Amino acid sequence: MNHGTALLWKRRALSSLSTTRRGLPKEKMSENGMMSRAKVLTIDTMNPTVKKVEYAVRGPIVQRAVELERELSEGMKKPFTEVIKANIGDAHAMGQQPITFFRQVLALCSYPELLSDSAFPEDAKSRACRILNSCGGNSMGSYSASQGIESVRQDVARYIERRDGGVPCDPDNIYLTTGASDGIVTMLKLLVCGEGAMRTGVMISIPQYPLYSAALAELGAVQINYYLNEGKCWSLDIDELQRALNEARLYCNPRALCIINPGNPTGQVQSRECIEDVIRFAAKERLFLMADEVYQDNVYAEGCQFHSFKKVLFEMGPEYSETVELASFHSSSKCYMGECGFRGGYMEIINMDDDVKAQLTKLLSVRLCPPVPGQALMDLVVNPPQPGEPSYERFIKERTATLSVLAEKAKLTEQVLNTVEGIRCNPVQGAMYSFPRLTIPEKALQEAKELGQQPDMFYCMKMLEETGICLVPGSGFGQKEGTYHFRMTILPPTDKLKILLNNVKEFHQRFTQQYS
């Protein structure tokens, strides 16, 4: 091959690099004459299911709130002096105080040298020693078993037995998790399979907590919406479950039913009769039940009571207790604890096939173990100070005070919002949120449409820019077409909550006048 021929082949080779090969992006020539390799991972080549994931609780509104905080810190003038984030159930970020006993034990576990410090009560020390003795090398820095520390799972089982009036609980059916979210996503991973019309469908309430829609989108499952009845305090109706199921069977294979009780974002507490109806429905339609019960201590309304799905299931007799497959979830992030950052949680499984259970254990082993400090905290939640122990009175006082204040704020939120023309708020029976309905003027609906925004997103963004109040639009949770809402936590301190509610009231009045 002569020099001219060799040069020709070299040019052809270089030219071929700049063309698309096997669908890959074109290579580019950089300024220094070197070939610049195109990105392997681009928006067009990434996992398409990830692009479908949305999580409104930390969506565009929150991102703008963070920008506003930065702008305020840089001295920019705003119509407000601070951003109030009422978008997420992050109790301690909103000023809720941690339970002293929990933090004492965790401090002792983290730094065992403190065990000789007389400032710590003896029951805190004994609890810390028990936890450390269950850890490899007596250190929370060691891995635990994938299913969680055995002694903690035993304590969770005893807690469930006490809660449910003596219904037996096997520690081998307890899995400690990284918050409840970890357990929920893990169970969905086990459930999702099939293609086309046989793809797994999962029934979720609308409005729903966006974890569910996000996880289903990522897994490529089919989301089956059933609507809660806003006119009856967000109650669950079996006829609506049946409608949603019958329609879904035309295009997917419904296999699971998810229930959030007490509700998020809607704050309702299900009656025992409703839970019985749901269990009968799941049994009749052969659906796997997933009970999200992380707000089980957050019940405020008179006449309301938390009933665990497991307790009701077993009290309905062997026809149901020996057949209906159930996974229930709890967390240390909510209730009176509010310890979101420790990511403690557990799930209990009932009537799971033994072979599937082995696969569940295998799946959990891939992530080694949940955070050990979170496991330790979960142990304290299910095994708190007992009568006669040094820390008992203080623990009861702190827990009672936290729940009492939340109950007062739940009532306050409902009362104030219902004084505003154009806002209708159902009673906040439980959990940590209100989900009021908005009347949005036609002119505002049109402007939102021109901007390509959902009307309640438009509303919440304007409120943020004018008042510094960060709420989440109802469209991020799902709602009946033609209705508009926002979700607001009841967590801010009472004095700040009053200011927040008053600002919401004044903003809504201005907004309505502006677009009338």
Coordinates of C-alpha atoms in Angstrom, one line a residue:
M1 CA 0.0 0.0 0.0
N2 CA 1.6 3.3 -1.1
H3 CA 1.5 6.5 1.0
G4 CA -1.5 8.0 -0.8
T5 CA -3.6 4.9 -0.4
A6 CA -2.7 4.7 3.3
L7 CA -3.7 8.3 3.8
L8 CA -7.0 7.7 2.0
W9 CA -7.9 4.8 4.3
K10 CA -6.9 6.8 7.4
R11 CA -9.3 9.6 6.4
R12 CA -12.1 7.1 5.7
A13 CA -11.5 5.6 9.2
L14 CA -11.6 9.0 10.9
S15 CA -14.7 9.9 8.9
S16 CA -16.4 6.8 10.1
L17 CA -15.9 7.8 13.7
S18 CA -18.0 10.9 13.2
T19 CA -21.0 8.9 11.9
T20 CA -23.6 7.2 14.1
R21 CA -22.7 3.5 14.7
R22 CA -25.2 1.1 16.2
G23 CA -27.3 4.0 17.4
L24 CA -24.5 5.6 19.4
P25 CA -24.0 9.4 19.3
K26 CA -21.5 10.9 16.9
E27 CA -17.9 11.5 17.9
K28 CA -16.8 15.1 17.9
M29 CA -13.5 16.9 17.1
S30 CA -12.3 19.0 20.0
E31 CA -10.5 22.4 19.6
N32 CA -7.1 20.8 20.0
G33 CA -7.7 18.5 17.1
M34 CA -8.3 15.4 19.4
M35 CA -11.3 13.2 19.0
S36 CA -13.8 13.9 21.8
R37 CA -15.7 10.8 22.8
A38 CA -19.5 11.3 23.1
K39 CA -21.2 10.6 26.4
V40 CA -22.1 7.0 27.0
L41 CA -25.0 8.0 29.2
T42 CA -27.3 10.7 27.8
I43 CA -30.9 11.7 28.3
D44 CA -31.7 9.6 25.2
T45 CA -29.7 6.5 26.3
M46 CA -30.5 6.4 30.0
N47 CA -33.1 4.0 31.5
P48 CA -36.4 5.4 30.2
T49 CA -38.4 4.4 33.3
V50 CA -36.3 6.7 35.4
K51 CA -37.4 9.7 33.3
K52 CA -41.0 8.8 34.2
V53 CA -40.3 9.1 37.9
E54 CA -41.8 12.2 39.6
Y55 CA -41.6 13.1 43.3
A56 CA -43.7 16.2 44.0
V57 CA -42.7 16.5 47.7
R58 CA -39.2 17.5 46.5
G59 CA -40.2 18.8 43.1
P60 CA -40.0 22.2 41.3
I61 CA -41.7 24.2 44.2
V62 CA -39.1 23.0 46.7
Q63 CA -36.2 23.7 44.3
R64 CA -37.5 27.2 43.9
A65 CA -37.8 27.5 47.7
V66 CA -34.1 26.6 48.1
E67 CA -33.2 29.3 45.5
L68 CA -35.3 31.9 47.4
E69 CA -33.5 31.0 50.7
R70 CA -30.2 31.5 49.0
E71 CA -31.3 34.8 47.5
L72 CA -32.5 36.0 50.9
S73 CA -29.2 35.1 52.4
E74 CA -27.4 37.1 49.7
G75 CA -29.5 40.2 50.7
M76 CA -32.0 40.2 47.9
K77 CA -35.3 42.0 48.9
K78 CA -38.4 39.8 49.0
P79 CA -42.0 40.4 50.2
F80 CA -41.1 38.0 53.1
T81 CA -38.1 37.5 55.5
E82 CA -38.0 33.7 55.5
V83 CA -39.1 30.6 53.6
I84 CA -41.5 28.4 55.5
K85 CA -41.2 24.8 54.2
A86 CA -44.6 23.2 54.9
N87 CA -44.1 20.7 52.1
I88 CA -42.7 17.7 53.8
G89 CA -43.3 15.7 57.0
D90 CA -39.8 16.4 58.4
A91 CA -40.7 16.9 62.1
H92 CA -37.4 17.9 63.6
A93 CA -36.7 20.4 60.7
M94 CA -40.0 22.0 61.7
G95 CA -38.9 22.3 65.4
Q96 CA -40.3 19.2 67.0
Q97 CA -38.0 18.1 69.8
P98 CA -36.5 14.6 69.9
I99 CA -37.4 12.2 72.7
T100 CA -34.6 12.5 75.3
F101 CA -34.4 8.8 76.1
F102 CA -33.9 7.9 72.4
R103 CA -31.1 10.3 72.0
Q104 CA -29.4 9.3 75.2
V105 CA -29.3 5.7 74.2
L106 CA -28.1 6.5 70.7
A107 CA -25.4 8.7 72.2
L108 CA -24.3 5.8 74.4
C109 CA -24.3 3.4 71.6
S110 CA -22.3 5.8 69.4
Y111 CA -19.7 6.6 72.1
P112 CA -19.7 3.8 74.7
E113 CA -17.1 5.7 76.8
L114 CA -20.2 7.7 78.0
L115 CA -21.5 4.6 79.8
S116 CA -19.4 5.7 82.8
D117 CA -21.0 9.1 82.8
S118 CA -23.4 9.6 85.8
A119 CA -25.5 12.1 83.8
F120 CA -27.1 9.2 81.9
P121 CA -29.9 7.2 83.6
E122 CA -29.3 3.5 84.3
D123 CA -32.2 2.3 82.0
A124 CA -30.6 4.2 79.1
K125 CA -27.3 2.5 79.8
S126 CA -28.7 -0.9 80.1
R127 CA -30.6 -0.5 76.8
A128 CA -27.4 0.7 75.1
C129 CA -25.5 -2.3 76.4
R130 CA -28.1 -4.7 75.2
I131 CA -28.0 -3.1 71.7
L132 CA -24.2 -3.0 71.6
N133 CA -24.0 -6.7 72.7
S134 CA -26.1 -7.5 69.7
C135 CA -23.7 -5.8 67.3
G136 CA -20.6 -7.4 65.8
G137 CA -17.6 -6.3 67.8
N138 CA -20.0 -4.5 70.2
S139 CA -20.0 -1.6 67.7
M140 CA -22.8 0.1 65.8
G141 CA -20.2 0.5 63.0
S142 CA -20.4 -3.2 62.1
Y143 CA -22.8 -4.7 59.6
S144 CA -25.8 -6.6 60.9
A145 CA -27.6 -9.5 59.5
S146 CA -29.4 -8.5 56.3
Q147 CA -32.8 -9.1 57.9
G148 CA -31.7 -6.9 60.8
I149 CA -30.4 -7.4 64.3
E150 CA -32.1 -10.5 65.8
S151 CA -32.7 -8.9 69.2
V152 CA -34.3 -5.9 67.6
R153 CA -36.6 -8.1 65.5
Q154 CA -37.6 -9.9 68.7
D155 CA -38.5 -6.6 70.3
V156 CA -40.5 -5.6 67.2
A157 CA -42.4 -8.8 67.4
R158 CA -43.3 -8.3 71.1
Y159 CA -44.4 -4.8 70.3
I160 CA -46.7 -6.0 67.6
E161 CA -48.2 -8.6 69.9
R162 CA -48.9 -5.9 72.6
R163 CA -50.3 -3.5 70.0
D164 CA -52.6 -6.2 68.5
G165 CA -53.9 -7.6 71.8
G166 CA -51.9 -10.8 71.8
V167 CA -52.1 -11.8 68.2
P168 CA -48.9 -13.9 67.8
C169 CA -45.9 -12.4 65.8
D170 CA -42.9 -14.4 64.6
P171 CA -39.6 -12.5 64.6
D172 CA -38.7 -14.4 61.5
N173 CA -41.5 -12.5 59.7
I174 CA -39.9 -9.2 60.7
Y175 CA -37.5 -7.4 58.3
L176 CA -35.8 -4.2 59.5
T177 CA -35.7 -1.6 56.7
T178 CA -34.2 1.7 55.8
G179 CA -37.3 3.6 56.7
A180 CA -40.7 2.3 55.6
S181 CA -39.9 3.3 52.0
D182 CA -37.2 0.7 51.6
G183 CA -39.6 -2.1 52.6
I184 CA -42.4 -0.8 50.3
V185 CA -40.1 -0.6 47.3
T186 CA -38.7 -4.1 48.1
M187 CA -42.1 -5.7 48.2
L188 CA -43.0 -4.0 44.9
K189 CA -39.9 -5.4 43.3
L190 CA -41.0 -8.9 44.3
L191 CA -44.5 -8.3 42.9
V192 CA -43.8 -6.8 39.5
C193 CA -43.5 -9.1 36.5
G194 CA -45.0 -9.9 33.1
E195 CA -45.3 -8.0 29.9
G196 CA -48.0 -6.2 28.0
A197 CA -51.5 -7.1 29.2
M198 CA -50.0 -9.4 31.8
R199 CA -47.8 -6.6 33.3
T200 CA -48.3 -6.3 37.1
G201 CA -50.8 -3.7 38.2
V202 CA -50.8 -2.2 41.6
M203 CA -53.8 -0.4 43.1
I204 CA -53.0 2.9 44.9
S205 CA -55.2 5.5 46.4
I206 CA -55.7 8.9 44.8
P207 CA -54.6 11.2 46.3
Q208 CA -51.5 9.1 47.1
Y209 CA -48.0 9.5 48.6
P210 CA -45.7 10.0 45.5
L211 CA -43.4 7.2 46.7
Y212 CA -45.8 4.7 45.2
S213 CA -46.2 6.3 41.8
A214 CA -42.5 6.9 41.6
A215 CA -41.6 3.3 42.5
L216 CA -44.1 1.9 40.0
A217 CA -42.8 4.1 37.2
E218 CA -39.2 3.0 37.9
L219 CA -40.2 -0.6 38.0
G220 CA -42.3 -0.3 34.8
A221 CA -45.4 -1.5 36.6
V222 CA -49.0 -0.4 35.9
Q223 CA -50.5 2.1 38.3
I224 CA -54.1 1.5 39.0
N225 CA -55.9 4.5 40.6
Y226 CA -58.7 4.2 43.0
Y227 CA -60.2 7.5 44.3
L228 CA -60.9 8.3 47.9
N229 CA -64.2 10.0 48.6
E230 CA -63.4 13.6 49.4
G231 CA -67.1 14.4 50.2
K232 CA -67.0 11.7 53.0
C233 CA -63.7 12.8 54.6
W234 CA -61.6 10.9 52.1
S235 CA -63.2 7.6 53.0
L236 CA -62.4 4.4 51.0
D237 CA -65.3 2.9 49.1
I238 CA -65.3 -0.8 48.1
D239 CA -67.4 0.0 45.0
E240 CA -64.7 2.3 43.8
L241 CA -62.1 -0.4 44.4
Q242 CA -64.1 -2.8 42.3
R243 CA -64.6 -0.2 39.5
A244 CA -60.8 0.4 39.3
L245 CA -60.0 -3.3 39.4
N246 CA -62.5 -4.2 36.7
E247 CA -61.2 -1.5 34.4
A248 CA -57.6 -2.4 35.0
R249 CA -58.1 -6.0 34.2
L250 CA -58.6 -5.0 30.6
Y251 CA -55.0 -3.9 30.2
C252 CA -52.9 -5.4 33.0
N253 CA -52.8 -8.0 35.7
P254 CA -53.7 -6.5 39.1
R255 CA -51.8 -8.2 41.9
A256 CA -51.5 -5.8 44.8
L257 CA -53.6 -3.3 46.8
C258 CA -51.8 -0.5 48.7
I259 CA -53.5 1.2 51.7
I260 CA -52.2 4.2 53.6
N261 CA -53.7 4.4 57.1
P262 CA -53.8 7.0 58.6
G263 CA -53.8 8.7 55.2
N264 CA -51.1 10.7 53.5
P265 CA -51.7 13.3 52.1
T266 CA -55.4 13.2 53.2
G267 CA -55.2 12.6 56.9
Q268 CA -58.2 10.2 57.2
V269 CA -58.3 7.3 59.7
Q270 CA -60.0 4.2 58.4
S271 CA -62.7 2.5 60.5
R272 CA -62.5 -1.1 61.5
E273 CA -65.5 -1.8 59.2
C274 CA -63.7 -0.4 56.2
I275 CA -60.6 -2.4 57.0
E276 CA -62.7 -5.6 57.2
D277 CA -64.2 -4.7 53.8
V278 CA -60.8 -4.2 52.2
I279 CA -59.6 -7.5 53.5
R280 CA -62.6 -9.3 52.1
F281 CA -62.1 -7.6 48.8
A282 CA -58.4 -8.6 48.7
A283 CA -59.3 -12.2 49.5
K284 CA -62.1 -12.3 46.9
E285 CA -59.9 -10.8 44.2
R286 CA -56.7 -12.5 45.1
L287 CA -54.7 -9.4 45.8
F288 CA -51.5 -9.0 47.9
L289 CA -52.2 -6.4 50.6
M290 CA -49.7 -3.7 51.5
A291 CA -50.6 -1.7 54.6
D292 CA -48.6 1.5 55.1
E293 CA -49.1 2.3 58.8
V294 CA -46.3 4.7 59.6
Y295 CA -48.7 7.2 61.2
Q296 CA -50.3 4.8 63.5
D297 CA -49.7 7.0 66.6
N298 CA -50.9 10.1 64.8
V299 CA -54.7 9.9 65.5
Y300 CA -56.4 13.1 66.7
A301 CA -60.1 13.2 65.8
E302 CA -62.7 12.2 68.4
G303 CA -64.2 8.8 67.6
C304 CA -61.2 7.7 65.5
Q305 CA -58.9 4.9 66.4
F306 CA -56.0 3.1 64.7
H307 CA -56.7 -0.5 63.8
S308 CA -53.8 -2.5 62.3
F309 CA -54.6 -4.5 59.3
K310 CA -52.9 -7.5 60.9
K311 CA -55.1 -7.4 64.0
V312 CA -58.3 -7.1 62.0
L313 CA -57.1 -9.9 59.7
F314 CA -56.6 -12.3 62.5
E315 CA -59.8 -11.4 64.3
M316 CA -61.7 -12.2 61.1
G317 CA -60.8 -15.9 61.5
P318 CA -58.8 -18.5 59.7
E319 CA -60.6 -18.0 56.4
Y320 CA -58.7 -14.8 56.0
S321 CA -55.8 -15.0 58.5
E322 CA -54.4 -18.1 56.9
T323 CA -54.8 -17.1 53.3
V324 CA -54.6 -13.3 52.7
E325 CA -51.0 -12.2 52.0
L326 CA -50.1 -9.1 53.8
A327 CA -47.1 -6.8 54.3
S328 CA -47.4 -4.0 56.8
F329 CA -44.9 -1.2 57.3
H330 CA -43.9 1.1 60.2
S331 CA -41.2 3.7 60.6
S332 CA -39.3 5.8 63.3
S333 CA -39.7 8.9 61.0
K334 CA -43.2 9.9 61.9
C335 CA -45.6 9.8 64.9
Y336 CA -44.1 11.4 68.1
M337 CA -40.6 10.3 67.1
G338 CA -40.0 12.3 63.9
E339 CA -36.5 10.8 63.6
C340 CA -36.5 11.0 59.8
G341 CA -32.7 11.1 59.3
F342 CA -32.0 7.8 61.1
R343 CA -34.0 5.9 58.4
G344 CA -35.3 3.3 60.8
G345 CA -38.2 1.1 59.9
Y346 CA -39.6 -2.5 59.7
M347 CA -42.0 -4.6 57.7
E348 CA -43.9 -7.7 58.8
I349 CA -45.0 -10.3 56.3
I350 CA -48.0 -12.6 56.7
N351 CA -48.8 -15.8 54.7
M352 CA -45.8 -15.3 52.3
D353 CA -44.9 -18.3 50.2
D354 CA -41.7 -19.9 51.7
D355 CA -39.8 -19.9 48.4
V356 CA -40.7 -16.2 47.9
K357 CA -39.6 -15.5 51.4
A358 CA -36.2 -17.0 50.6
Q359 CA -36.0 -14.7 47.6
L360 CA -36.9 -11.7 49.7
T361 CA -34.0 -12.5 52.1
K362 CA -31.7 -12.8 49.1
L363 CA -32.8 -9.5 47.7
L364 CA -32.3 -7.8 51.0
S365 CA -28.8 -9.3 51.3
V366 CA -27.7 -7.4 48.2
R367 CA -27.9 -4.1 50.2
L368 CA -26.0 -5.8 53.1
C369 CA -28.1 -4.3 55.9
P370 CA -30.2 -1.3 56.9
P371 CA -28.3 1.4 58.9
V372 CA -27.5 0.0 62.3
P373 CA -28.2 3.3 64.1
G374 CA -31.7 3.3 62.5
Q375 CA -32.2 -0.3 63.7
A376 CA -31.2 0.8 67.2
L377 CA -33.6 3.6 67.2
M378 CA -36.4 1.3 65.9
D379 CA -35.7 -0.9 68.9
L380 CA -36.2 2.0 71.3
V381 CA -39.5 2.9 69.6
V382 CA -40.9 -0.6 70.1
N383 CA -39.3 -1.0 73.5
P384 CA -39.4 2.4 75.3
P385 CA -39.0 3.0 79.0
Q386 CA -41.4 0.9 81.1
P387 CA -43.2 1.9 84.4
G388 CA -40.8 1.9 87.3
E389 CA -37.7 2.7 85.1
P390 CA -35.9 6.0 85.7
S391 CA -36.7 7.5 82.3
Y392 CA -40.4 6.5 82.2
E393 CA -42.1 9.6 83.5
R394 CA -40.0 11.9 81.3
F395 CA -40.6 9.8 78.2
I396 CA -44.4 9.7 78.8
K397 CA -44.4 13.5 79.4
E398 CA -42.5 14.2 76.2
R399 CA -44.5 11.8 74.0
T400 CA -47.8 13.0 75.3
A401 CA -46.8 16.7 74.9
T402 CA -45.8 16.1 71.2
L403 CA -48.9 14.3 70.3
S404 CA -51.2 16.8 72.1
V405 CA -49.6 19.7 70.3
L406 CA -50.0 17.9 66.9
A407 CA -53.7 17.3 67.7
E408 CA -54.2 21.0 68.5
K409 CA -52.5 22.0 65.3
A410 CA -54.6 19.6 63.3
K411 CA -57.7 21.2 64.6
L412 CA -56.3 24.7 64.2
T413 CA -55.4 24.1 60.5
E414 CA -58.9 22.8 59.7
Q415 CA -60.6 25.7 61.5
V416 CA -58.6 28.5 59.9
L417 CA -58.6 27.1 56.4
N418 CA -62.4 26.7 56.5
T419 CA -62.8 30.4 57.2
V420 CA -61.4 31.2 53.8
E421 CA -63.9 31.5 50.9
G422 CA -62.7 29.3 48.1
I423 CA -60.9 26.8 50.4
R424 CA -62.5 23.7 51.9
C425 CA -60.6 21.5 54.3
N426 CA -61.7 18.1 55.6
P427 CA -61.0 17.3 59.3
V428 CA -57.4 16.2 59.8
Q429 CA -58.2 13.0 61.6
G430 CA -54.6 11.7 61.7
A431 CA -51.1 11.8 60.2
M432 CA -49.4 15.2 59.7
Y433 CA -51.0 16.9 56.8
S434 CA -54.1 18.8 55.5
F435 CA -55.2 18.5 51.9
P436 CA -57.6 21.3 51.3
R437 CA -59.6 21.8 48.1
L438 CA -59.2 25.1 46.2
T439 CA -61.5 27.1 44.0
I440 CA -59.3 28.7 41.3
P441 CA -60.8 31.5 39.2
E442 CA -61.2 30.9 35.4
K443 CA -58.7 33.6 34.5
A444 CA -56.1 31.9 36.6
L445 CA -56.9 28.6 35.0
Q446 CA -56.3 30.2 31.6
E447 CA -53.0 31.8 32.6
A448 CA -51.8 28.5 34.0
K449 CA -52.7 26.8 30.8
E450 CA -50.8 29.4 28.8
L451 CA -47.7 28.8 30.9
G452 CA -48.1 25.0 30.6
Q453 CA -48.6 24.5 34.3
Q454 CA -51.1 22.6 36.3
P455 CA -53.4 25.2 38.0
D456 CA -52.5 24.2 41.5
M457 CA -48.8 24.3 40.6
F458 CA -49.4 27.8 39.3
Y459 CA -51.2 28.7 42.5
C460 CA -48.5 27.3 44.8
M461 CA -45.7 28.9 42.9
K462 CA -47.3 32.3 43.1
M463 CA -47.9 31.8 46.8
L464 CA -44.2 30.8 47.3
E465 CA -43.0 33.9 45.4
E466 CA -45.3 36.3 47.3
T467 CA -45.3 34.8 50.8
G468 CA -42.3 32.5 51.1
I469 CA -44.7 29.6 52.0
C470 CA -43.7 26.3 50.4
L471 CA -46.6 23.9 49.8
V472 CA -47.0 21.0 47.4
P473 CA -49.7 21.2 44.7
G474 CA -52.4 18.5 44.8
S475 CA -51.5 17.5 41.2
G476 CA -48.3 15.9 42.6
F477 CA -50.4 13.5 44.6
G478 CA -53.2 12.9 42.1
Q479 CA -56.7 14.2 42.3
K480 CA -60.0 14.0 40.5
E481 CA -60.0 15.8 37.2
G482 CA -61.3 19.4 37.6
T483 CA -60.4 19.6 41.3
Y484 CA -57.4 21.4 42.8
H485 CA -55.7 21.0 46.2
F486 CA -52.5 21.6 48.1
R487 CA -50.8 19.5 50.8
M488 CA -49.6 21.3 53.9
T489 CA -47.9 19.9 56.9
I490 CA -49.2 20.7 60.4
L491 CA -45.7 20.5 61.8
P492 CA -44.5 24.1 62.2
P493 CA -44.5 25.4 65.7
T494 CA -47.9 26.7 66.7
D495 CA -46.9 30.4 66.6
K496 CA -45.4 30.0 63.1
L497 CA -48.3 27.8 62.0
K498 CA -50.7 30.6 62.9
I499 CA -48.7 33.1 60.8
L500 CA -48.5 30.5 57.9
L501 CA -52.3 30.0 58.0
N502 CA -53.0 33.7 58.1
N503 CA -50.6 34.3 55.2
V504 CA -52.3 31.5 53.2
K505 CA -55.7 33.1 53.9
E506 CA -54.5 36.6 52.8
F507 CA -52.8 35.2 49.7
H508 CA -55.9 33.3 48.6
Q509 CA -58.0 36.4 49.0
R510 CA -55.5 38.5 46.9
F511 CA -55.2 35.7 44.3
T512 CA -59.0 35.5 43.9
Q513 CA -59.4 39.3 43.6
Q514 CA -56.5 39.5 41.1
Y515 CA -58.1 36.9 38.8
S516 CA -61.8 37.7 39.3

